[in-house]
Short mmCIF file of C-alpha atoms in Angstrom, two decimals:
data_model
loop_
_atom_site.label_atom_id
_atom_site.label_comp_id
_atom_site.label_asym_id
_atom_site.label_seq_id
_atom_site.Cartn_x
_atom_site.Cartn_y
_atom_site.Cartn_z
CA MET A 1 31.30 4.60 -11.43
CA LYS A 2 31.89 6.95 -8.57
CA LYS A 3 32.15 9.91 -10.89
CA THR A 4 28.86 9.07 -12.55
CA ALA A 5 27.25 8.61 -9.19
CA PHE A 6 28.61 11.94 -7.97
CA ILE A 7 27.32 13.78 -11.01
CA LEU A 8 23.96 12.07 -10.70
CA VAL A 9 23.67 12.90 -7.01
CA LEU A 10 24.74 16.47 -7.65
CA CYS A 11 22.13 16.89 -10.38
CA ILE A 12 19.40 15.51 -8.17
CA GLY A 13 20.57 17.79 -5.37
CA LEU A 14 20.40 20.85 -7.60
CA LEU A 15 16.96 19.87 -8.82
CA LEU A 16 15.72 19.39 -5.28
CA ALA A 17 17.29 22.64 -4.09
CA TRP A 18 15.56 24.39 -6.96
CA ALA A 19 12.25 22.77 -6.06
CA VAL A 20 12.61 23.75 -2.40
CA GLN A 21 11.75 27.36 -3.31
CA ASP A 22 8.20 26.33 -4.09
CA PHE A 23 7.70 24.51 -0.82
CA PRO A 24 5.63 26.12 1.93
CA ALA A 25 7.43 27.96 4.67
CA TRP A 26 8.05 26.34 8.03
CA GLY A 27 4.83 25.98 9.99
CA ASP A 28 2.74 27.91 7.47
CA PRO A 29 -0.92 27.36 8.46
CA LYS A 30 -1.94 27.94 4.84
CA SER A 31 0.35 25.27 3.45
CA PRO A 32 -1.41 22.58 1.42
CA ALA A 33 -0.79 19.94 4.06
CA SER A 34 -2.22 21.99 6.90
CA SER A 35 -5.19 23.51 5.09
CA SER A 36 -6.34 20.55 3.04
CA PRO A 37 -9.98 19.53 3.36
CA VAL A 38 -8.93 16.01 4.35
CA ALA A 39 -6.97 17.32 7.31
CA SER A 40 -9.77 19.56 8.50
CA HIS A 41 -12.27 16.76 8.03
CA PHE A 42 -10.24 14.46 10.24
CA ILE A 43 -9.75 17.17 12.85
CA ALA A 44 -13.39 18.21 12.93
CA ASN A 45 -15.08 14.83 12.69
CA THR A 46 -12.90 12.36 14.54
CA GLY A 47 -14.63 13.28 17.76
CA VAL A 48 -18.16 12.87 16.51
CA ASP A 49 -17.39 9.77 14.48
CA THR A 50 -15.41 7.78 17.00
CA GLU A 51 -15.18 9.69 20.29
CA VAL A 52 -11.43 9.06 20.22
CA PRO A 53 -9.47 12.10 21.39
CA ASN A 54 -6.24 11.03 19.66
CA MET A 55 -6.82 11.75 15.99
CA VAL A 56 -3.68 9.90 14.94
CA THR A 57 -4.99 6.65 16.37
CA ALA A 58 -8.40 7.23 14.85
CA VAL A 59 -6.96 7.84 11.40
CA LEU A 60 -4.55 4.94 11.76
CA ALA A 61 -6.95 2.29 12.97
CA ASP A 62 -10.26 3.46 11.61
CA TYR A 63 -10.20 5.79 8.63
CA ARG A 64 -7.12 4.14 7.21
CA GLY A 65 -7.70 0.75 8.79
CA PHE A 66 -7.21 -1.17 5.57
CA ASP A 67 -3.81 0.40 5.03
CA THR A 68 -2.70 -0.35 8.56
CA MET A 69 -3.86 -3.94 8.29
CA PHE A 70 -1.63 -4.58 5.33
CA GLU A 71 1.26 -2.69 6.92
CA THR A 72 0.97 -5.23 9.70
CA VAL A 73 0.91 -8.03 7.16
CA VAL A 74 4.08 -6.57 5.62
CA VAL A 75 5.78 -6.66 9.02
CA PHE A 76 4.68 -10.25 9.49
CA ILE A 77 5.87 -11.35 6.07
CA ALA A 78 9.20 -9.59 6.55
CA GLY A 79 9.75 -11.45 9.81
CA LEU A 80 8.80 -14.74 8.23
CA ALA A 81 11.09 -14.07 5.27
CA VAL A 82 14.07 -13.22 7.47
CA PHE A 83 13.55 -16.41 9.41
CA SER A 84 13.27 -18.61 6.33
CA ILE A 85 16.10 -16.93 4.41
CA LEU A 86 18.52 -17.48 7.26
CA ARG A 87 17.26 -20.92 8.20
CA GLY A 88 17.51 -22.67 4.87
CA GLY A 89 20.19 -22.83 2.25
CA PRO A 90 23.85 -23.74 2.45
CA LYS A 91 25.53 -23.95 5.80
CA SER A 92 27.82 -21.18 6.83
CA ARG A 93 31.27 -21.28 5.28
CA THR A 94 32.78 -19.48 8.22
CA ARG A 95 33.67 -21.60 11.18
CA ASP A 96 30.91 -21.92 13.72
CA ARG A 97 33.48 -21.30 16.40
CA GLU A 98 33.77 -17.74 15.28
CA PHE A 99 30.36 -16.88 16.65
CA VAL A 100 30.68 -18.57 20.00
CA VAL A 101 31.49 -16.10 22.74
CA ASP A 102 32.55 -17.44 26.09
CA PHE A 103 31.05 -15.30 28.77
CA GLU A 104 29.20 -15.23 32.02
CA PRO A 105 26.14 -13.01 32.33
CA ASP A 106 27.24 -9.99 34.29
CA LEU A 107 25.77 -9.73 37.79
CA ILE A 108 25.10 -6.00 37.75
CA VAL A 109 23.68 -6.01 34.24
CA THR A 110 21.35 -8.94 34.80
CA ASN A 111 20.04 -7.60 38.07
CA THR A 112 19.40 -4.17 36.58
CA VAL A 113 17.60 -5.75 33.65
CA ARG A 114 15.60 -7.89 36.06
CA LEU A 115 14.32 -4.66 37.58
CA ILE A 116 13.82 -2.75 34.36
CA VAL A 117 12.10 -5.32 32.16
CA PRO A 118 8.80 -5.45 34.09
CA VAL A 119 8.65 -1.67 34.00
CA ILE A 120 9.25 -1.63 30.26
CA GLN A 121 6.56 -4.22 29.73
CA ILE A 122 4.01 -2.40 31.86
CA PHE A 123 4.85 0.79 30.03
CA ALA A 124 4.37 -1.03 26.74
CA PHE A 125 0.93 -2.18 27.84
CA TYR A 126 0.12 1.35 28.92
CA VAL A 127 1.22 2.79 25.58
CA LEU A 128 -0.82 0.16 23.79
CA ALA A 129 -3.99 0.51 25.83
CA HIS A 130 -3.82 4.29 26.13
CA GLY A 131 -3.29 4.89 22.44
CA HIS A 132 -6.70 6.51 22.17
CA VAL A 133 -6.22 9.36 24.59
CA SER A 134 -2.48 9.96 24.53
CA PRO A 135 0.33 9.40 22.07
CA GLY A 136 0.69 5.69 21.58
CA GLY A 137 -0.85 2.69 19.96
CA GLY A 138 -0.12 -0.78 18.72
CA PHE A 139 3.07 -0.07 16.81
CA GLN A 140 4.73 1.88 19.60
CA GLY A 141 3.63 -0.46 22.37
CA GLY A 142 4.64 -3.46 20.32
CA VAL A 143 8.10 -2.09 19.67
CA ALA A 144 8.60 -1.34 23.37
CA MET A 145 7.44 -4.83 24.26
CA GLY A 146 9.74 -6.43 21.71
CA ALA A 147 12.61 -4.31 23.03
CA SER A 148 12.11 -5.79 26.48
CA PHE A 149 12.68 -9.29 25.12
CA ILE A 150 15.69 -8.11 23.15
CA LEU A 151 17.04 -6.60 26.36
CA ILE A 152 16.77 -9.99 28.06
CA ALA A 153 18.61 -11.59 25.16
CA LEU A 154 21.35 -8.96 25.35
CA SER A 155 21.93 -9.15 29.08
CA TRP A 156 21.77 -12.91 29.51
CA ASP A 157 21.96 -14.74 26.23
CA LEU A 158 19.58 -15.62 23.46
CA LYS A 159 18.76 -18.97 25.06
CA THR A 160 17.28 -17.27 28.11
CA ALA A 161 15.13 -15.02 25.97
CA LEU A 162 14.06 -17.87 23.72
CA ALA A 163 13.04 -19.90 26.78
CA ARG A 164 10.57 -17.11 27.57
CA PHE A 165 9.47 -16.46 24.00
CA PRO A 166 10.28 -19.39 21.70
CA ILE A 167 10.61 -18.61 18.04
CA GLU A 168 7.67 -20.83 17.12
CA ARG A 169 5.50 -18.93 19.54
CA CYS A 170 6.75 -15.68 18.01
CA PHE A 171 5.20 -16.56 14.70
CA THR A 172 2.06 -17.93 16.29
CA VAL A 173 1.59 -14.68 18.19
CA ALA A 174 2.36 -12.63 15.10
CA ALA A 175 -0.19 -14.54 13.06
CA LEU A 176 -2.66 -14.25 15.91
CA GLY A 177 -2.30 -10.48 15.77
CA ILE A 178 -3.25 -10.41 12.12
CA VAL A 179 -6.11 -12.81 12.78
CA ILE A 180 -7.40 -10.47 15.50
CA TYR A 181 -7.19 -7.51 13.14
CA ALA A 182 -8.79 -9.25 10.20
CA GLY A 183 -11.29 -10.95 12.49
CA ILE A 184 -12.61 -7.63 13.75
CA GLY A 185 -12.84 -6.49 10.15
CA LEU A 186 -14.67 -9.63 9.08
CA LEU A 187 -16.99 -9.47 12.06
CA SER A 188 -18.13 -6.02 11.02
CA LEU A 189 -18.48 -7.36 7.49
CA PHE A 190 -20.78 -10.15 8.63
CA LEU A 191 -22.82 -7.72 10.70
CA GLY A 192 -23.85 -5.91 7.57
CA GLY A 193 -21.22 -3.24 7.25
CA GLU A 194 -18.15 -3.00 5.11
CA PHE A 195 -14.85 -4.65 5.93
CA LEU A 196 -13.36 -2.85 8.96
CA ASP A 197 -16.45 -0.67 9.38
CA TYR A 198 -16.49 -0.99 13.13
CA ALA A 199 -19.68 0.98 13.72
CA HIS A 200 -21.72 -2.13 12.93
CA LEU A 201 -20.25 -3.93 15.91
CA ALA A 202 -22.73 -1.94 17.98
CA LYS A 203 -25.32 -4.49 16.90
CA ILE A 204 -23.86 -7.15 19.15
CA PHE A 205 -22.19 -5.06 21.84
CA PRO A 206 -24.16 -2.85 24.21
CA VAL A 207 -22.55 0.40 23.11
CA SER A 208 -23.30 3.25 20.75
CA PRO A 209 -21.87 3.00 17.22
CA GLU A 210 -19.27 5.64 18.11
CA MET A 211 -18.12 3.72 21.15
CA ALA A 212 -18.10 0.51 19.10
CA ARG A 213 -15.55 2.15 16.83
CA TYR A 214 -13.65 3.33 19.89
CA HIS A 215 -13.36 -0.16 21.35
CA ALA A 216 -12.82 -1.92 18.05
CA MET A 217 -9.84 0.37 17.54
CA LEU A 218 -8.42 -0.90 20.80
CA GLY A 219 -8.87 -4.47 19.59
CA VAL A 220 -7.17 -3.68 16.32
CA GLU A 221 -4.30 -2.00 18.11
CA ILE A 222 -3.86 -5.07 20.29
CA GLY A 223 -3.60 -7.16 17.15
CA VAL A 224 -0.97 -4.82 15.73
CA GLY A 225 0.86 -4.89 19.05
CA PHE A 226 1.00 -8.70 19.02
CA THR A 227 2.43 -8.83 15.54
CA VAL A 228 5.00 -6.08 16.06
CA THR A 229 6.19 -7.48 19.40
CA ALA A 230 6.71 -10.96 18.04
CA ILE A 231 8.30 -9.89 14.79
CA MET A 232 10.72 -7.46 16.45
CA PHE A 233 12.01 -10.24 18.65
CA ALA A 234 12.05 -12.78 15.83
CA LEU A 235 14.07 -10.36 13.69
CA TYR A 236 16.61 -9.94 16.46
CA ALA A 237 16.84 -13.65 17.19
CA SER A 238 17.29 -14.55 13.53
CA LEU A 239 19.76 -11.83 12.65
CA SER A 240 21.96 -12.08 15.73
CA THR A 241 22.55 -15.81 15.32
CA ASP A 242 22.69 -16.06 11.55
CA GLY A 243 19.50 -18.08 11.71
CA ARG A 244 20.85 -20.84 13.97
CA MET A 245 18.90 -19.73 17.04
CA ARG A 246 21.68 -20.63 19.44
CA ASP A 247 24.77 -18.95 20.84
CA GLY A 248 24.58 -15.60 19.10
CA LEU A 249 25.21 -12.37 20.91
CA MET B 1 23.68 38.22 -8.69
CA PHE B 2 20.88 39.44 -6.52
CA GLU B 3 18.80 36.46 -7.42
CA ASP B 4 21.56 34.10 -6.40
CA VAL B 5 21.73 35.68 -2.99
CA SER B 6 18.02 35.35 -2.54
CA ILE B 7 18.19 31.70 -3.49
CA PHE B 8 20.81 31.06 -0.84
CA ASN B 9 18.82 33.09 1.62
CA GLN B 10 15.78 30.96 0.87
CA LEU B 11 17.70 27.72 1.09
CA LEU B 12 19.71 28.34 4.20
CA VAL B 13 17.50 30.63 6.26
CA GLU B 14 13.84 30.46 5.36
CA ARG B 15 13.74 26.86 4.23
CA LEU B 16 16.57 25.40 6.20
CA ASN B 17 14.52 22.34 7.13
CA TYR B 18 14.07 21.36 3.49
CA PHE B 19 17.74 21.99 2.84
CA ILE B 20 18.64 19.55 5.62
CA TYR B 21 16.39 16.88 4.16
CA VAL B 22 17.84 17.39 0.72
CA VAL B 23 21.34 16.96 2.13
CA LEU B 24 20.37 13.85 4.09
CA LEU B 25 18.63 12.43 1.05
CA LEU B 26 21.70 13.01 -1.11
CA ILE B 27 23.97 11.39 1.47
CA GLY B 28 21.74 8.34 1.44
CA LEU B 29 21.55 8.26 -2.34
CA TRP B 30 25.31 8.63 -2.67
CA ALA B 31 25.89 5.78 -0.24
CA MET B 32 23.45 3.56 -2.09
CA ILE B 33 25.04 4.19 -5.48
CA ALA B 34 28.72 4.62 -4.81
CA LYS B 35 29.56 2.54 -1.76
CA ASN B 36 31.05 -0.84 -2.37
CA ASN B 37 29.93 -2.55 0.79
CA LEU B 38 26.41 -3.90 0.86
CA ILE B 39 25.97 -3.01 4.53
CA LYS B 40 27.01 0.56 3.80
CA LYS B 41 24.45 0.64 1.03
CA LEU B 42 21.83 -0.38 3.55
CA ILE B 43 22.99 2.37 5.91
CA GLY B 44 22.54 4.76 3.00
CA MET B 45 19.05 3.42 2.45
CA SER B 46 18.21 4.06 6.10
CA ILE B 47 19.53 7.62 5.91
CA PHE B 48 17.43 8.17 2.81
CA GLN B 49 14.41 6.85 4.62
CA THR B 50 15.08 9.10 7.60
CA ALA B 51 15.22 12.10 5.30
CA ILE B 52 11.81 11.25 3.89
CA ILE B 53 10.34 10.71 7.35
CA LEU B 54 11.68 14.04 8.61
CA PHE B 55 10.35 15.71 5.50
CA TYR B 56 6.85 14.41 6.07
CA VAL B 57 6.88 15.34 9.73
CA SER B 58 8.05 18.87 8.97
CA ILE B 59 5.28 19.21 6.39
CA GLY B 60 2.85 18.53 9.20
CA VAL B 61 4.10 21.41 11.34
CA LYS B 62 1.58 24.20 11.75
CA GLU B 63 2.26 27.44 13.51
CA GLY B 64 0.22 28.04 16.66
CA ALA B 65 -1.29 24.58 16.62
CA THR B 66 -1.01 21.76 19.10
CA ILE B 67 -0.63 18.03 18.65
CA PRO B 68 -3.57 16.24 17.02
CA ILE B 69 -5.13 15.14 20.31
CA TYR B 70 -8.26 16.94 21.47
CA LEU B 71 -7.77 19.35 24.34
CA PRO B 72 -10.01 18.74 27.37
CA GLU B 73 -12.45 21.45 26.32
CA HIS B 74 -12.93 19.74 22.96
CA ASP B 75 -13.05 16.26 24.41
CA PRO B 76 -15.48 14.32 22.25
CA HIS B 77 -16.24 11.76 24.92
CA GLY B 78 -19.75 13.08 25.41
CA SER B 79 -21.34 10.59 27.72
CA HIS B 80 -19.33 11.71 30.71
CA ILE B 81 -21.32 13.82 33.09
CA GLN B 82 -19.49 16.98 34.04
CA LEU B 83 -20.14 19.79 36.41
CA ASP B 84 -20.27 23.19 34.84
CA SER B 85 -17.95 25.96 35.92
CA ASN B 86 -20.07 26.94 38.93
CA HIS B 87 -20.28 23.33 40.10
CA THR B 88 -24.03 23.63 40.37
CA GLU B 89 -25.40 22.08 37.25
CA LEU B 90 -24.81 18.73 35.65
CA LEU B 91 -23.89 18.99 31.98
CA SER B 92 -24.22 16.09 29.66
CA HIS B 93 -23.78 16.20 25.94
CA GLY B 94 -23.26 13.78 23.12
CA PRO B 95 -20.28 13.94 20.82
CA LYS B 96 -20.34 16.95 18.57
CA VAL B 97 -18.44 18.21 15.59
CA LEU B 98 -15.57 20.50 16.42
CA GLU B 99 -16.43 24.10 15.61
CA ALA B 100 -14.68 25.44 12.55
CA SER B 101 -12.89 28.09 14.59
CA ALA B 102 -11.09 25.42 16.59
CA VAL B 103 -9.85 23.42 13.62
CA PRO B 104 -6.69 25.50 13.05
CA ASN B 105 -5.65 24.69 16.61
CA TYR B 106 -4.66 21.18 15.65
CA THR B 107 -2.00 19.94 13.29
CA ASN B 108 -2.76 17.57 10.47
CA PRO B 109 -2.74 14.01 11.80
CA LEU B 110 -2.17 12.41 8.42
CA PRO B 111 1.64 12.83 8.07
CA HIS B 112 2.11 11.43 11.53
CA VAL B 113 0.00 8.39 10.74
CA LEU B 114 1.84 7.71 7.51
CA MET B 115 5.27 8.02 9.09
CA LEU B 116 4.29 5.97 12.12
CA THR B 117 3.62 2.93 10.00
CA ALA B 118 6.52 3.73 7.67
CA ILE B 119 9.01 3.59 10.54
CA VAL B 120 7.94 0.17 11.75
CA VAL B 121 7.67 -1.27 8.26
CA GLY B 122 11.07 0.29 7.52
CA VAL B 123 12.58 -1.61 10.44
CA ALA B 124 11.07 -4.85 9.22
CA THR B 125 12.25 -4.39 5.65
CA LEU B 126 15.71 -3.37 6.85
CA GLY B 127 15.84 -6.63 8.78
CA LEU B 128 14.94 -8.44 5.58
CA ALA B 129 17.71 -6.67 3.67
CA LEU B 130 20.23 -7.50 6.40
CA SER B 131 19.24 -11.13 6.29
CA VAL B 132 19.81 -11.22 2.55
CA CYS B 133 23.26 -9.69 3.19
CA LEU B 134 23.99 -12.34 5.79
CA ARG B 135 22.98 -14.99 3.33
CA ILE B 136 25.25 -13.52 0.67
CA TYR B 137 28.08 -13.45 3.17
CA ARG B 138 27.38 -17.05 4.06
CA GLY B 139 27.51 -18.10 0.43
CA TYR B 140 30.44 -16.02 -0.80
CA GLY B 141 32.32 -14.93 2.30
CA THR B 142 32.16 -11.26 1.41
CA VAL B 143 29.76 -8.34 1.24
CA GLU B 144 32.06 -6.18 -0.91
CA GLU B 145 30.41 -5.67 -4.23
CA ASP B 146 33.48 -5.91 -6.47
CA GLU B 147 34.79 -9.05 -4.76
CA LEU B 148 31.35 -10.52 -5.02
CA LEU B 149 31.13 -9.84 -8.75
CA GLU B 150 34.59 -11.31 -9.23
CA LYS B 151 33.64 -14.46 -7.40
CA LEU B 152 30.44 -14.80 -9.34
CA GLU B 153 32.29 -14.38 -12.61
CA ARG B 154 34.86 -16.96 -11.63
CA GLU B 155 32.17 -19.37 -10.60
CA ASP B 156 30.38 -18.88 -13.89
CA SER B 157 33.47 -19.48 -15.97
CA ARG B 158 34.30 -22.55 -13.93
CA ARG B 159 30.87 -23.91 -14.51
CA VAL B 160 31.05 -23.28 -18.25
CA GLY B 161 34.61 -24.60 -18.65
CA GLY B 162 34.65 -27.68 -16.46
CA SER B 163 32.18 -30.51 -16.02
CA ASN B 164 30.88 -30.16 -19.55
CA LYS B 165 29.72 -33.73 -19.44
CA ARG B 166 27.14 -33.01 -16.85
CA ARG B 167 26.07 -29.66 -18.08
CA PRO B 168 24.19 -30.51 -21.28
CA ARG B 169 22.28 -33.30 -19.69
CA ARG B 170 21.15 -31.13 -16.85
CA ARG B 171 20.28 -28.34 -19.19
CA ALA B 172 18.24 -30.62 -21.36
CA SER B 173 16.23 -31.79 -18.42
CA ALA B 174 15.76 -28.22 -17.36
CA ASN B 175 14.44 -27.36 -20.76
CA LYS B 176 12.12 -30.29 -20.93
CA GLY B 177 9.49 -28.49 -19.00
CA VAL B 178 9.20 -25.72 -21.54
CA THR B 179 9.47 -27.83 -24.65
CA ALA B 180 5.87 -27.27 -25.60
CA GLY B 181 6.07 -23.51 -25.92
CA GLN B 182 9.80 -23.21 -26.07
CA SER B 183 9.95 -20.86 -28.99
CA LYS B 184 7.91 -18.42 -27.01
CA ARG B 185 8.63 -19.07 -23.42
CA GLY B 186 12.31 -19.85 -23.58
CA PRO B 187 13.57 -16.48 -24.70
CA MET B 188 10.99 -14.64 -22.71
CA SER B 189 11.91 -16.14 -19.42
CA GLU B 190 15.55 -15.58 -20.19
CA LYS B 191 14.92 -12.03 -21.10
CA LYS B 192 13.25 -11.50 -17.80
CA ASN B 193 16.44 -12.61 -16.18
CA SER B 194 18.59 -10.27 -18.17
CA ASP B 195 16.51 -7.21 -17.49
CA LYS B 196 17.80 -6.67 -13.97
CA PRO B 197 19.10 -3.14 -14.05
CA THR B 198 21.30 -2.78 -10.97
CA THR B 199 24.29 -4.79 -10.02
CA ARG B 200 22.81 -5.76 -6.71
CA ARG B 201 19.76 -7.18 -8.35
CA ARG B 202 21.96 -9.06 -10.71
CA GLN B 203 23.75 -10.68 -7.85
CA ALA B 204 20.51 -11.64 -6.29
CA SER B 205 19.20 -13.15 -9.47
CA LYS B 206 22.46 -14.96 -9.94
CA SER B 207 22.42 -16.50 -6.55
CA ARG B 208 18.88 -17.52 -7.35
CA ALA B 209 19.98 -18.91 -10.66
CA LYS B 210 22.37 -21.13 -8.78
CA THR B 211 19.50 -23.05 -7.37
CA ASN B 212 17.62 -23.07 -10.64
CA GLY B 213 20.16 -25.32 -12.25
CA PRO B 214 22.85 -24.25 -14.65
CA ALA B 215 20.58 -23.61 -17.60
CA LYS B 216 19.83 -20.01 -16.83
CA GLU B 217 23.27 -19.35 -15.52
CA GLN B 218 24.86 -20.68 -18.64
CA ALA B 219 22.70 -18.34 -20.62
CA LYS B 220 23.64 -15.51 -18.36
CA SER B 221 27.35 -16.03 -18.56
CA SER B 222 27.30 -16.28 -22.31
CA ASN B 223 25.32 -13.12 -22.29
CA GLU B 224 27.93 -11.41 -20.19
CA GLU B 225 30.74 -12.44 -22.48
CA ASN B 226 28.92 -10.94 -25.39
CA GLY B 227 28.03 -7.91 -23.36
CA MET B 228 24.53 -7.97 -24.75
CA SER B 229 21.16 -8.97 -23.60
CA LYS B 230 19.46 -9.84 -26.85
CA PRO B 231 17.19 -12.82 -26.48
CA VAL B 232 18.29 -14.15 -29.85
CA LYS B 233 21.87 -14.48 -28.68
CA ARG B 234 20.83 -16.17 -25.53
CA ARG B 235 18.61 -18.73 -27.11
CA ARG B 236 21.37 -20.49 -28.92
CA PRO B 237 23.02 -22.26 -26.01
CA ALA B 238 19.66 -23.15 -24.63
CA ARG B 239 18.57 -24.89 -27.82
CA LYS B 240 21.72 -26.88 -28.34
CA PRO B 241 21.18 -29.63 -25.79
CA LYS B 242 17.93 -30.52 -27.42
CA GLU B 243 19.73 -31.28 -30.63
CA ASP B 244 22.33 -33.20 -28.66
CA LYS B 245 19.69 -35.32 -27.20
CA SER B 246 17.95 -36.09 -30.44
#
């Protein structure tokens, strides 16, 4: 088995090494990726289409909005699946005692976390809301936000974190995020555009079509942020306790 | 000889970044194929994924270009009123297309977008894989592949050997649902089960089969003893209980 695997891996390695010769050089401005018409279209037209300075956000939430919506759905379904896989089924064969750790929350750790968590959360909001003009967006802000809850769970215990963000609320918030995203898409559909064609939101909001896209992107990013925050924490809570949602790390 | 040298020169000097990704990718692939521990396989999968992400990001690198965020002089936000350089005149302009000469100043945003979502989705799917591992550990007390296969085999043989009073009855009731189109559906559904290529998949389908009642599992174990996956072979045990019943 191992021999076969080694030969297979070696063959693939040789093939890839051979193929590497045809790849563009490091940072070559004429490489297919850098000189493609799609890339130059995004770079040239993001500003006039959406007025968003950060092209990555514009491509993520607007040009490729459909893709991002279903990426968010994938995250949501993965979180739901982890929760249900670990919840149901046969009870653990290993003794429950094995998981129980007797400990007191450490004074220094908890007080440091008490100071840090608000800063992390404000930074997460900043990353989320400023995703248009600086690096950031829903995914990054959501992960930072989820990390703050995981930090609480690590420094106290899971119970403390779950008291602030119960697992049921996690999934409600995650679903709400997708509803926000799809709702903005549907709203633009009902206003006469295509699904996720935010420019048509200008019909009901007192802004230009470009600025409607700008602000709709913020709404979409908030939806993504909700889902990612909740699912990151739900993943941690499920995995660290083997689905029992108590004791744990 | 000379060509060999140039190949190494290309690999290790000019295209070192690609070489690193190839190596990372191979490490991940090796871990996924050859490691015995399911968690180690998942670590291999993550390394593989990292290699792909780094590859995409390095594709997006462009010499002399900045990040794909408009510089202040290209700021598209046109409705802001600005003073011109002499601070005497108010300038106001709508959003305008970036001039073609400025386009090479920015890197391609597309690889960054793709990898941004890939990272988060990768975390979520890794969590899913870990939860399946936890579940396997809960059911079998191990995440070592060979021990797992051994246990599964033992469980199968136990199920076939013992409790043969209960088995046919259960199987018959399991087959009842497909009686109408049995000649077609029976073998087909079984074949679907047997077509799992990798060992890990097979485990998964087996643990699933556990909940599906012994019918499929019986078929599977007989299949394993024969070392074949022909539907004809596998139909025989499935048909027998029907005769028993009649």
